[in-house]
Amino acid sequence: FAENQILLRNLNSADGAPALLAAGPGGHLFVISTLTSGARAVELDLNGARLASLDLTQISSPTAAAVDSGGSLIVAGLGPASQGMVLRIDSQLQSATVLTTLPAGIRAIALDSSGDVFLTGVTGATSFPTTAGAYQTTPPGGSPNGFAAYAFLTEISPAGKLLYSTYFGSSHHCRWWRR
């Protein structure tokens, strides 16, 4: 697998808890798994030996991960008050920094060559943060299936600054499709 490539998403660990896998520098593998009090990131070498680990008390239920060009791990999951939270974990798995929180379920992360972080998922918030001039700054009208579920696309800088954010979709087609 190529460096910085996501291998699998929502894999179940040996104890049945959700886990994510991401390829890192030098063929190392990052495993992000759910614990009863948060999540844990573990780095493994090519032989499966544990190199480092970090408990992530800021999030539970990790939902997406990517590795940036510097080897830092970007992880999304459920934060306090059921907010979507994005963390940057340094390449040595020594510390985690909160990049952003959103009133949303973050389902996917992508990175561009400048290190900007792109997030997508679903939100029920009618006050989701959008940016001036965005494609859709207000949620679509109506509530599909009796509940609000609006798709979104958000871009943040490597430091967590909101660069672009929009609702995306209509009241008739606001469904998150899973593969």
Short mmCIF file of N, CA and C in Angstrom, two decimals:
data_model
loop_
_atom_site.label_atom_id
_atom_site.label_comp_id
_atom_site.label_asym_id
_atom_site.label_seq_id
_atom_site.Cartn_x
_atom_site.Cartn_y
_atom_site.Cartn_z
N PHE A 1 0.83 -1.19 0.00
CA PHE A 1 0.00 0.00 0.00
C PHE A 1 0.87 1.25 0.00
N ALA A 2 0.40 2.28 -0.65
CA ALA A 2 1.14 3.53 -0.74
C ALA A 2 1.07 4.30 0.58
N GLU A 3 2.12 5.06 0.83
CA GLU A 3 2.13 5.93 2.00
C GLU A 3 0.96 6.90 1.92
N ASN A 4 0.37 7.24 3.05
CA ASN A 4 -0.74 8.18 3.17
C ASN A 4 -2.05 7.63 2.61
N GLN A 5 -2.11 6.39 2.27
CA GLN A 5 -3.33 5.80 1.70
C GLN A 5 -4.17 5.17 2.80
N ILE A 6 -5.46 5.45 2.78
CA ILE A 6 -6.36 4.79 3.72
C ILE A 6 -6.57 3.36 3.23
N LEU A 7 -6.38 2.40 4.11
CA LEU A 7 -6.53 1.01 3.73
C LEU A 7 -7.97 0.53 3.90
N LEU A 8 -8.49 0.71 5.08
CA LEU A 8 -9.83 0.25 5.40
C LEU A 8 -10.49 1.26 6.30
N ARG A 9 -11.81 1.25 6.31
CA ARG A 9 -12.56 2.13 7.18
C ARG A 9 -13.59 1.31 7.91
N ASN A 10 -13.76 1.57 9.19
CA ASN A 10 -14.75 0.89 10.03
C ASN A 10 -14.56 -0.62 10.08
N LEU A 11 -13.33 -1.01 10.30
CA LEU A 11 -12.99 -2.41 10.54
C LEU A 11 -13.31 -2.72 12.00
N ASN A 12 -13.76 -3.91 12.30
CA ASN A 12 -13.98 -4.28 13.70
C ASN A 12 -12.71 -4.90 14.26
N SER A 13 -12.30 -4.44 15.44
CA SER A 13 -11.13 -4.99 16.10
C SER A 13 -11.49 -6.33 16.74
N ALA A 14 -10.52 -6.96 17.37
CA ALA A 14 -10.74 -8.29 17.95
C ALA A 14 -11.86 -8.30 18.98
N ASP A 15 -12.04 -7.18 19.70
CA ASP A 15 -13.10 -7.14 20.70
C ASP A 15 -14.43 -6.64 20.14
N GLY A 16 -14.50 -6.45 18.81
CA GLY A 16 -15.74 -6.03 18.17
C GLY A 16 -15.92 -4.53 18.09
N ALA A 17 -14.99 -3.75 18.66
CA ALA A 17 -15.10 -2.29 18.61
C ALA A 17 -14.65 -1.78 17.24
N PRO A 18 -15.26 -0.70 16.76
CA PRO A 18 -14.86 -0.15 15.46
C PRO A 18 -13.40 0.28 15.47
N ALA A 19 -12.72 0.12 14.34
CA ALA A 19 -11.33 0.54 14.20
C ALA A 19 -11.10 1.05 12.79
N LEU A 20 -10.13 1.94 12.64
CA LEU A 20 -9.71 2.46 11.34
C LEU A 20 -8.26 2.11 11.13
N LEU A 21 -7.85 1.94 9.88
CA LEU A 21 -6.45 1.70 9.55
C LEU A 21 -6.00 2.74 8.54
N ALA A 22 -4.76 3.22 8.68
CA ALA A 22 -4.18 4.16 7.73
C ALA A 22 -2.70 3.83 7.57
N ALA A 23 -2.20 3.90 6.33
CA ALA A 23 -0.78 3.65 6.05
C ALA A 23 0.00 4.93 6.30
N GLY A 24 1.14 4.79 6.97
CA GLY A 24 1.97 5.94 7.28
C GLY A 24 3.33 5.84 6.62
N PRO A 25 4.25 6.74 6.94
CA PRO A 25 5.58 6.74 6.37
C PRO A 25 6.32 5.43 6.62
N GLY A 26 7.11 5.02 5.66
CA GLY A 26 7.92 3.81 5.81
C GLY A 26 7.13 2.53 5.90
N GLY A 27 5.88 2.55 5.44
CA GLY A 27 5.06 1.36 5.49
C GLY A 27 4.46 1.08 6.85
N HIS A 28 4.64 2.00 7.79
CA HIS A 28 4.05 1.81 9.11
C HIS A 28 2.54 1.91 9.02
N LEU A 29 1.87 1.22 9.91
CA LEU A 29 0.42 1.17 9.92
C LEU A 29 -0.10 1.82 11.19
N PHE A 30 -1.08 2.71 11.04
CA PHE A 30 -1.76 3.30 12.18
C PHE A 30 -3.09 2.60 12.36
N VAL A 31 -3.41 2.21 13.59
CA VAL A 31 -4.69 1.61 13.93
C VAL A 31 -5.35 2.53 14.95
N ILE A 32 -6.56 2.98 14.66
CA ILE A 32 -7.29 3.84 15.59
C ILE A 32 -8.51 3.06 16.03
N SER A 33 -8.60 2.74 17.30
CA SER A 33 -9.70 1.90 17.78
C SER A 33 -10.47 2.57 18.91
N THR A 34 -11.70 2.13 19.09
CA THR A 34 -12.57 2.65 20.13
C THR A 34 -12.27 1.95 21.45
N LEU A 35 -12.22 2.75 22.52
CA LEU A 35 -12.07 2.23 23.88
C LEU A 35 -13.31 2.63 24.66
N THR A 36 -13.47 2.11 25.85
CA THR A 36 -14.62 2.51 26.66
C THR A 36 -14.54 3.98 27.08
N SER A 37 -13.33 4.55 27.16
CA SER A 37 -13.18 5.94 27.58
C SER A 37 -12.57 6.81 26.48
N GLY A 38 -12.83 6.51 25.24
CA GLY A 38 -12.29 7.31 24.15
C GLY A 38 -11.80 6.43 23.02
N ALA A 39 -10.61 6.73 22.51
CA ALA A 39 -10.04 5.96 21.41
C ALA A 39 -8.53 5.84 21.66
N ARG A 40 -7.88 4.99 20.88
CA ARG A 40 -6.43 4.81 20.97
C ARG A 40 -5.86 4.72 19.58
N ALA A 41 -4.76 5.44 19.36
CA ALA A 41 -4.02 5.34 18.11
C ALA A 41 -2.76 4.52 18.40
N VAL A 42 -2.48 3.54 17.55
CA VAL A 42 -1.31 2.69 17.70
C VAL A 42 -0.57 2.66 16.37
N GLU A 43 0.76 2.79 16.43
CA GLU A 43 1.58 2.68 15.22
C GLU A 43 2.30 1.33 15.25
N LEU A 44 2.23 0.60 14.14
CA LEU A 44 2.87 -0.71 14.00
C LEU A 44 3.89 -0.66 12.87
N ASP A 45 4.98 -1.42 13.00
CA ASP A 45 5.94 -1.49 11.90
C ASP A 45 5.53 -2.57 10.92
N LEU A 46 6.36 -2.81 9.90
CA LEU A 46 6.02 -3.78 8.85
C LEU A 46 5.83 -5.19 9.39
N ASN A 47 6.43 -5.51 10.53
CA ASN A 47 6.30 -6.84 11.12
C ASN A 47 5.18 -6.92 12.14
N GLY A 48 4.46 -5.81 12.35
CA GLY A 48 3.36 -5.81 13.31
C GLY A 48 3.77 -5.45 14.72
N ALA A 49 5.05 -5.08 14.91
CA ALA A 49 5.52 -4.69 16.25
C ALA A 49 4.99 -3.30 16.59
N ARG A 50 4.56 -3.13 17.82
CA ARG A 50 4.02 -1.86 18.29
C ARG A 50 5.17 -0.87 18.50
N LEU A 51 5.10 0.28 17.82
CA LEU A 51 6.12 1.30 17.94
C LEU A 51 5.73 2.39 18.94
N ALA A 52 4.47 2.77 18.91
CA ALA A 52 4.00 3.84 19.79
C ALA A 52 2.49 3.76 19.90
N SER A 53 1.95 4.37 20.95
CA SER A 53 0.49 4.46 21.08
C SER A 53 0.14 5.72 21.85
N LEU A 54 -1.08 6.18 21.65
CA LEU A 54 -1.56 7.38 22.32
C LEU A 54 -3.05 7.20 22.59
N ASP A 55 -3.46 7.35 23.84
CA ASP A 55 -4.88 7.32 24.17
C ASP A 55 -5.49 8.67 23.81
N LEU A 56 -6.64 8.65 23.16
CA LEU A 56 -7.33 9.86 22.70
C LEU A 56 -8.60 10.01 23.50
N THR A 57 -8.53 10.72 24.60
CA THR A 57 -9.71 10.90 25.45
C THR A 57 -10.67 11.94 24.88
N GLN A 58 -10.22 12.71 23.86
CA GLN A 58 -11.05 13.75 23.29
C GLN A 58 -12.19 13.19 22.43
N ILE A 59 -11.99 12.03 21.83
CA ILE A 59 -12.99 11.48 20.91
C ILE A 59 -13.35 10.06 21.28
N SER A 60 -14.51 9.65 20.81
CA SER A 60 -14.91 8.25 20.85
C SER A 60 -15.38 7.91 19.45
N SER A 61 -15.53 6.68 19.16
CA SER A 61 -16.02 6.21 17.86
C SER A 61 -15.34 6.91 16.69
N PRO A 62 -14.06 6.60 16.42
CA PRO A 62 -13.39 7.21 15.28
C PRO A 62 -14.12 6.86 13.98
N THR A 63 -14.25 7.84 13.08
CA THR A 63 -15.03 7.63 11.86
C THR A 63 -14.22 7.79 10.58
N ALA A 64 -13.10 8.51 10.61
CA ALA A 64 -12.30 8.72 9.41
C ALA A 64 -10.88 9.08 9.81
N ALA A 65 -9.92 8.75 8.94
CA ALA A 65 -8.52 9.06 9.23
C ALA A 65 -7.74 9.24 7.94
N ALA A 66 -6.69 10.03 8.01
CA ALA A 66 -5.76 10.23 6.89
C ALA A 66 -4.41 10.58 7.49
N VAL A 67 -3.35 10.40 6.72
CA VAL A 67 -2.00 10.72 7.16
C VAL A 67 -1.47 11.83 6.25
N ASP A 68 -0.97 12.92 6.85
CA ASP A 68 -0.48 14.03 6.02
C ASP A 68 0.96 13.79 5.58
N SER A 69 1.50 14.68 4.77
CA SER A 69 2.83 14.50 4.19
C SER A 69 3.93 14.50 5.24
N GLY A 70 3.69 15.06 6.41
CA GLY A 70 4.67 15.05 7.50
C GLY A 70 4.55 13.86 8.42
N GLY A 71 3.60 12.97 8.13
CA GLY A 71 3.42 11.78 8.96
C GLY A 71 2.45 11.96 10.10
N SER A 72 1.85 13.14 10.24
CA SER A 72 0.84 13.34 11.28
C SER A 72 -0.45 12.64 10.89
N LEU A 73 -1.14 12.15 11.87
CA LEU A 73 -2.40 11.44 11.67
C LEU A 73 -3.55 12.41 11.91
N ILE A 74 -4.46 12.52 10.96
CA ILE A 74 -5.66 13.35 11.10
C ILE A 74 -6.81 12.38 11.33
N VAL A 75 -7.51 12.53 12.48
CA VAL A 75 -8.57 11.59 12.86
C VAL A 75 -9.84 12.35 13.20
N ALA A 76 -10.96 11.87 12.69
CA ALA A 76 -12.27 12.42 13.05
C ALA A 76 -13.01 11.40 13.89
N GLY A 77 -13.83 11.91 14.79
CA GLY A 77 -14.64 11.04 15.62
C GLY A 77 -15.67 11.86 16.37
N LEU A 78 -16.36 11.20 17.25
CA LEU A 78 -17.38 11.86 18.05
C LEU A 78 -16.73 12.48 19.27
N GLY A 79 -16.92 13.81 19.43
CA GLY A 79 -16.35 14.53 20.56
C GLY A 79 -17.41 14.80 21.62
N PRO A 80 -17.10 15.67 22.57
CA PRO A 80 -18.06 16.02 23.62
C PRO A 80 -19.34 16.60 23.04
N ALA A 81 -20.43 16.40 23.72
CA ALA A 81 -21.75 16.91 23.33
C ALA A 81 -22.15 16.45 21.93
N SER A 82 -21.70 15.26 21.56
CA SER A 82 -22.04 14.66 20.26
C SER A 82 -21.63 15.53 19.07
N GLN A 83 -20.56 16.30 19.23
CA GLN A 83 -20.02 17.11 18.15
C GLN A 83 -18.98 16.29 17.39
N GLY A 84 -18.93 16.48 16.07
CA GLY A 84 -17.85 15.89 15.29
C GLY A 84 -16.56 16.63 15.62
N MET A 85 -15.48 15.90 15.86
CA MET A 85 -14.21 16.52 16.23
C MET A 85 -13.11 15.98 15.33
N VAL A 86 -12.18 16.86 14.95
CA VAL A 86 -11.03 16.46 14.14
C VAL A 86 -9.77 16.76 14.94
N LEU A 87 -8.90 15.75 15.05
CA LEU A 87 -7.63 15.87 15.78
C LEU A 87 -6.46 15.71 14.83
N ARG A 88 -5.38 16.42 15.12
CA ARG A 88 -4.08 16.17 14.47
C ARG A 88 -3.20 15.52 15.52
N ILE A 89 -2.70 14.33 15.22
CA ILE A 89 -1.83 13.60 16.13
C ILE A 89 -0.43 13.64 15.53
N ASP A 90 0.56 14.10 16.31
CA ASP A 90 1.91 14.24 15.76
C ASP A 90 2.44 12.88 15.32
N SER A 91 3.45 12.91 14.46
CA SER A 91 3.96 11.69 13.83
C SER A 91 4.59 10.72 14.82
N GLN A 92 4.94 11.18 16.01
CA GLN A 92 5.52 10.29 17.03
C GLN A 92 4.47 9.75 18.00
N LEU A 93 3.19 10.10 17.77
CA LEU A 93 2.08 9.72 18.65
C LEU A 93 2.34 10.17 20.09
N GLN A 94 2.80 11.42 20.23
CA GLN A 94 3.06 11.99 21.55
C GLN A 94 1.94 12.90 22.01
N SER A 95 1.27 13.60 21.06
CA SER A 95 0.23 14.55 21.46
C SER A 95 -0.82 14.69 20.37
N ALA A 96 -2.00 15.11 20.79
CA ALA A 96 -3.11 15.34 19.87
C ALA A 96 -3.61 16.77 20.06
N THR A 97 -3.88 17.44 18.95
CA THR A 97 -4.38 18.81 18.95
C THR A 97 -5.73 18.83 18.26
N VAL A 98 -6.71 19.48 18.88
CA VAL A 98 -8.02 19.61 18.25
C VAL A 98 -7.92 20.65 17.14
N LEU A 99 -8.26 20.25 15.90
CA LEU A 99 -8.29 21.17 14.77
C LEU A 99 -9.62 21.89 14.68
N THR A 100 -10.71 21.16 14.85
CA THR A 100 -12.03 21.76 14.77
C THR A 100 -13.07 20.85 15.38
N THR A 101 -14.20 21.44 15.72
CA THR A 101 -15.40 20.69 16.07
C THR A 101 -16.53 21.21 15.19
N LEU A 102 -17.43 20.33 14.82
CA LEU A 102 -18.57 20.68 13.98
C LEU A 102 -19.82 19.99 14.51
N PRO A 103 -20.98 20.63 14.36
CA PRO A 103 -22.23 19.97 14.76
C PRO A 103 -22.65 18.97 13.69
N ALA A 104 -21.86 17.89 13.56
CA ALA A 104 -22.05 16.98 12.43
C ALA A 104 -21.41 15.64 12.70
N GLY A 105 -21.79 14.67 11.90
CA GLY A 105 -21.12 13.38 11.86
C GLY A 105 -20.15 13.40 10.70
N ILE A 106 -18.86 13.39 10.98
CA ILE A 106 -17.84 13.45 9.93
C ILE A 106 -17.59 12.04 9.44
N ARG A 107 -17.75 11.81 8.15
CA ARG A 107 -17.65 10.46 7.58
C ARG A 107 -16.42 10.23 6.73
N ALA A 108 -15.79 11.31 6.23
CA ALA A 108 -14.62 11.13 5.37
C ALA A 108 -13.69 12.33 5.50
N ILE A 109 -12.38 12.06 5.33
CA ILE A 109 -11.35 13.08 5.36
C ILE A 109 -10.49 12.91 4.13
N ALA A 110 -10.12 14.03 3.51
CA ALA A 110 -9.14 14.03 2.42
C ALA A 110 -8.19 15.20 2.66
N LEU A 111 -6.96 15.07 2.19
CA LEU A 111 -5.95 16.11 2.35
C LEU A 111 -5.45 16.53 0.98
N ASP A 112 -5.14 17.82 0.80
CA ASP A 112 -4.53 18.24 -0.46
C ASP A 112 -3.03 18.44 -0.23
N SER A 113 -2.32 18.80 -1.29
CA SER A 113 -0.86 18.91 -1.21
C SER A 113 -0.38 20.02 -0.29
N SER A 114 -1.24 21.02 -0.01
CA SER A 114 -0.85 22.09 0.91
C SER A 114 -1.18 21.75 2.37
N GLY A 115 -1.79 20.61 2.60
CA GLY A 115 -2.12 20.18 3.96
C GLY A 115 -3.51 20.55 4.42
N ASP A 116 -4.28 21.24 3.54
CA ASP A 116 -5.67 21.54 3.90
C ASP A 116 -6.44 20.24 4.08
N VAL A 117 -7.38 20.27 5.02
CA VAL A 117 -8.17 19.10 5.38
C VAL A 117 -9.59 19.29 4.88
N PHE A 118 -10.09 18.34 4.11
CA PHE A 118 -11.44 18.37 3.58
C PHE A 118 -12.28 17.34 4.34
N LEU A 119 -13.44 17.77 4.83
CA LEU A 119 -14.32 16.93 5.63
C LEU A 119 -15.67 16.85 4.96
N THR A 120 -16.31 15.71 5.05
CA THR A 120 -17.68 15.57 4.57
C THR A 120 -18.42 14.61 5.48
N GLY A 121 -19.74 14.73 5.47
CA GLY A 121 -20.58 13.89 6.30
C GLY A 121 -21.99 14.42 6.31
N VAL A 122 -22.67 14.25 7.43
CA VAL A 122 -24.06 14.70 7.55
C VAL A 122 -24.24 15.53 8.81
N THR A 123 -25.18 16.45 8.74
CA THR A 123 -25.52 17.27 9.89
C THR A 123 -27.03 17.47 9.95
N GLY A 124 -27.55 17.60 11.13
CA GLY A 124 -28.95 17.96 11.30
C GLY A 124 -29.07 19.42 11.72
N ALA A 125 -27.93 20.09 11.83
CA ALA A 125 -27.90 21.46 12.33
C ALA A 125 -28.35 22.45 11.25
N THR A 126 -29.28 23.29 11.62
CA THR A 126 -29.69 24.36 10.70
C THR A 126 -28.77 25.57 10.83
N SER A 127 -27.88 25.54 11.82
CA SER A 127 -26.91 26.62 12.01
C SER A 127 -25.48 26.12 11.77
N PHE A 128 -25.32 25.14 10.89
CA PHE A 128 -24.00 24.61 10.55
C PHE A 128 -23.14 25.76 10.02
N PRO A 129 -21.86 25.85 10.42
CA PRO A 129 -21.03 26.96 9.96
C PRO A 129 -20.75 26.88 8.46
N THR A 130 -21.14 27.92 7.74
CA THR A 130 -20.85 28.02 6.31
C THR A 130 -20.04 29.30 6.10
N THR A 131 -19.39 29.38 4.95
CA THR A 131 -18.57 30.55 4.64
C THR A 131 -19.25 31.40 3.59
N ALA A 132 -18.93 32.69 3.61
CA ALA A 132 -19.50 33.63 2.63
C ALA A 132 -19.17 33.16 1.22
N GLY A 133 -20.16 33.21 0.35
CA GLY A 133 -19.96 32.81 -1.04
C GLY A 133 -19.96 31.31 -1.27
N ALA A 134 -20.27 30.54 -0.24
CA ALA A 134 -20.30 29.08 -0.38
C ALA A 134 -21.44 28.66 -1.31
N TYR A 135 -21.36 27.46 -1.83
CA TYR A 135 -22.35 26.92 -2.75
C TYR A 135 -23.75 26.98 -2.16
N GLN A 136 -23.92 26.57 -0.90
CA GLN A 136 -25.23 26.52 -0.26
C GLN A 136 -25.07 26.90 1.21
N THR A 137 -25.44 28.13 1.56
CA THR A 137 -25.20 28.63 2.92
C THR A 137 -26.34 28.35 3.89
N THR A 138 -27.46 27.89 3.38
CA THR A 138 -28.59 27.52 4.25
C THR A 138 -28.97 26.08 3.97
N PRO A 139 -29.53 25.40 4.96
CA PRO A 139 -29.89 24.00 4.74
C PRO A 139 -31.03 23.90 3.74
N PRO A 140 -31.10 22.78 3.02
CA PRO A 140 -32.21 22.58 2.09
C PRO A 140 -33.53 22.55 2.87
N GLY A 141 -34.60 22.95 2.23
CA GLY A 141 -35.91 22.93 2.89
C GLY A 141 -36.39 21.52 3.12
N GLY A 142 -37.24 21.36 4.11
CA GLY A 142 -37.84 20.04 4.38
C GLY A 142 -36.95 19.15 5.22
N SER A 143 -37.53 18.09 5.68
CA SER A 143 -36.81 17.09 6.46
C SER A 143 -37.06 15.73 5.85
N PRO A 144 -36.08 15.18 5.14
CA PRO A 144 -36.27 13.88 4.52
C PRO A 144 -36.56 12.80 5.57
N ASN A 145 -37.51 11.97 5.30
CA ASN A 145 -37.86 10.86 6.20
C ASN A 145 -38.21 11.32 7.62
N GLY A 146 -38.65 12.57 7.77
CA GLY A 146 -39.07 13.05 9.07
C GLY A 146 -37.94 13.53 9.96
N PHE A 147 -36.69 13.49 9.50
CA PHE A 147 -35.59 14.01 10.30
C PHE A 147 -34.63 14.76 9.38
N ALA A 148 -33.96 15.75 9.95
CA ALA A 148 -33.02 16.55 9.17
C ALA A 148 -31.70 15.81 9.02
N ALA A 149 -31.24 15.67 7.81
CA ALA A 149 -29.96 15.04 7.52
C ALA A 149 -29.40 15.69 6.28
N TYR A 150 -28.53 16.66 6.47
CA TYR A 150 -28.00 17.43 5.36
C TYR A 150 -26.53 17.10 5.14
N ALA A 151 -26.15 16.88 3.91
CA ALA A 151 -24.74 16.65 3.59
C ALA A 151 -23.98 17.97 3.69
N PHE A 152 -22.68 17.89 3.94
CA PHE A 152 -21.85 19.09 3.99
C PHE A 152 -20.46 18.80 3.44
N LEU A 153 -19.77 19.86 3.06
CA LEU A 153 -18.37 19.80 2.65
C LEU A 153 -17.67 20.97 3.32
N THR A 154 -16.60 20.70 4.06
CA THR A 154 -15.87 21.71 4.80
C THR A 154 -14.38 21.57 4.53
N GLU A 155 -13.70 22.71 4.36
CA GLU A 155 -12.25 22.73 4.20
C GLU A 155 -11.67 23.56 5.35
N ILE A 156 -10.66 22.98 6.03
CA ILE A 156 -9.95 23.71 7.08
C ILE A 156 -8.46 23.71 6.76
N SER A 157 -7.77 24.72 7.27
CA SER A 157 -6.32 24.81 7.09
C SER A 157 -5.62 23.78 7.98
N PRO A 158 -4.31 23.56 7.77
CA PRO A 158 -3.59 22.64 8.66
C PRO A 158 -3.65 23.06 10.13
N ALA A 159 -3.89 24.35 10.39
CA ALA A 159 -3.99 24.84 11.77
C ALA A 159 -5.42 24.80 12.29
N GLY A 160 -6.39 24.43 11.44
CA GLY A 160 -7.78 24.30 11.87
C GLY A 160 -8.66 25.49 11.53
N LYS A 161 -8.16 26.46 10.79
CA LYS A 161 -8.97 27.63 10.41
C LYS A 161 -9.98 27.22 9.34
N LEU A 162 -11.23 27.65 9.52
CA LEU A 162 -12.28 27.37 8.54
C LEU A 162 -12.02 28.15 7.26
N LEU A 163 -11.83 27.46 6.14
CA LEU A 163 -11.56 28.10 4.86
C LEU A 163 -12.79 28.12 3.96
N TYR A 164 -13.56 27.03 3.99
CA TYR A 164 -14.74 26.92 3.13
C TYR A 164 -15.67 25.91 3.79
N SER A 165 -16.96 26.20 3.74
CA SER A 165 -17.92 25.24 4.29
C SER A 165 -19.29 25.49 3.67
N THR A 166 -19.95 24.41 3.27
CA THR A 166 -21.24 24.51 2.61
C THR A 166 -22.11 23.31 2.93
N TYR A 167 -23.41 23.56 2.95
CA TYR A 167 -24.36 22.45 2.86
C TYR A 167 -24.28 21.95 1.43
N PHE A 168 -24.69 20.73 1.21
CA PHE A 168 -24.64 20.20 -0.15
C PHE A 168 -25.81 19.24 -0.34
N GLY A 169 -26.75 19.60 -1.20
CA GLY A 169 -27.86 18.70 -1.47
C GLY A 169 -29.19 19.39 -1.46
N SER A 170 -30.24 18.59 -1.51
CA SER A 170 -31.60 19.11 -1.49
C SER A 170 -32.42 18.31 -0.48
N SER A 171 -33.61 18.78 -0.20
CA SER A 171 -34.45 18.09 0.77
C SER A 171 -34.86 16.71 0.28
N HIS A 172 -34.78 16.48 -1.01
CA HIS A 172 -35.20 15.19 -1.57
C HIS A 172 -34.05 14.20 -1.73
N HIS A 173 -32.83 14.70 -1.64
CA HIS A 173 -31.69 13.83 -1.87
C HIS A 173 -30.62 13.97 -0.79
N CYS A 174 -31.02 14.20 0.44
CA CYS A 174 -30.07 14.34 1.54
C CYS A 174 -29.91 13.01 2.26
N ARG A 175 -29.19 12.15 1.67
CA ARG A 175 -28.94 10.85 2.27
C ARG A 175 -27.47 10.52 2.13
N TRP A 176 -26.88 10.05 3.20
CA TRP A 176 -25.48 9.66 3.16
C TRP A 176 -25.41 8.22 2.67
N TRP A 177 -24.80 8.01 1.56
CA TRP A 177 -24.68 6.67 0.98
C TRP A 177 -23.38 6.05 1.45
N ARG A 178 -23.47 4.87 2.00
CA ARG A 178 -22.30 4.13 2.45
C ARG A 178 -22.01 3.02 1.47
N ARG A 179 -20.74 2.79 1.26
CA ARG A 179 -20.33 1.69 0.38
C ARG A 179 -20.19 0.42 1.16
#
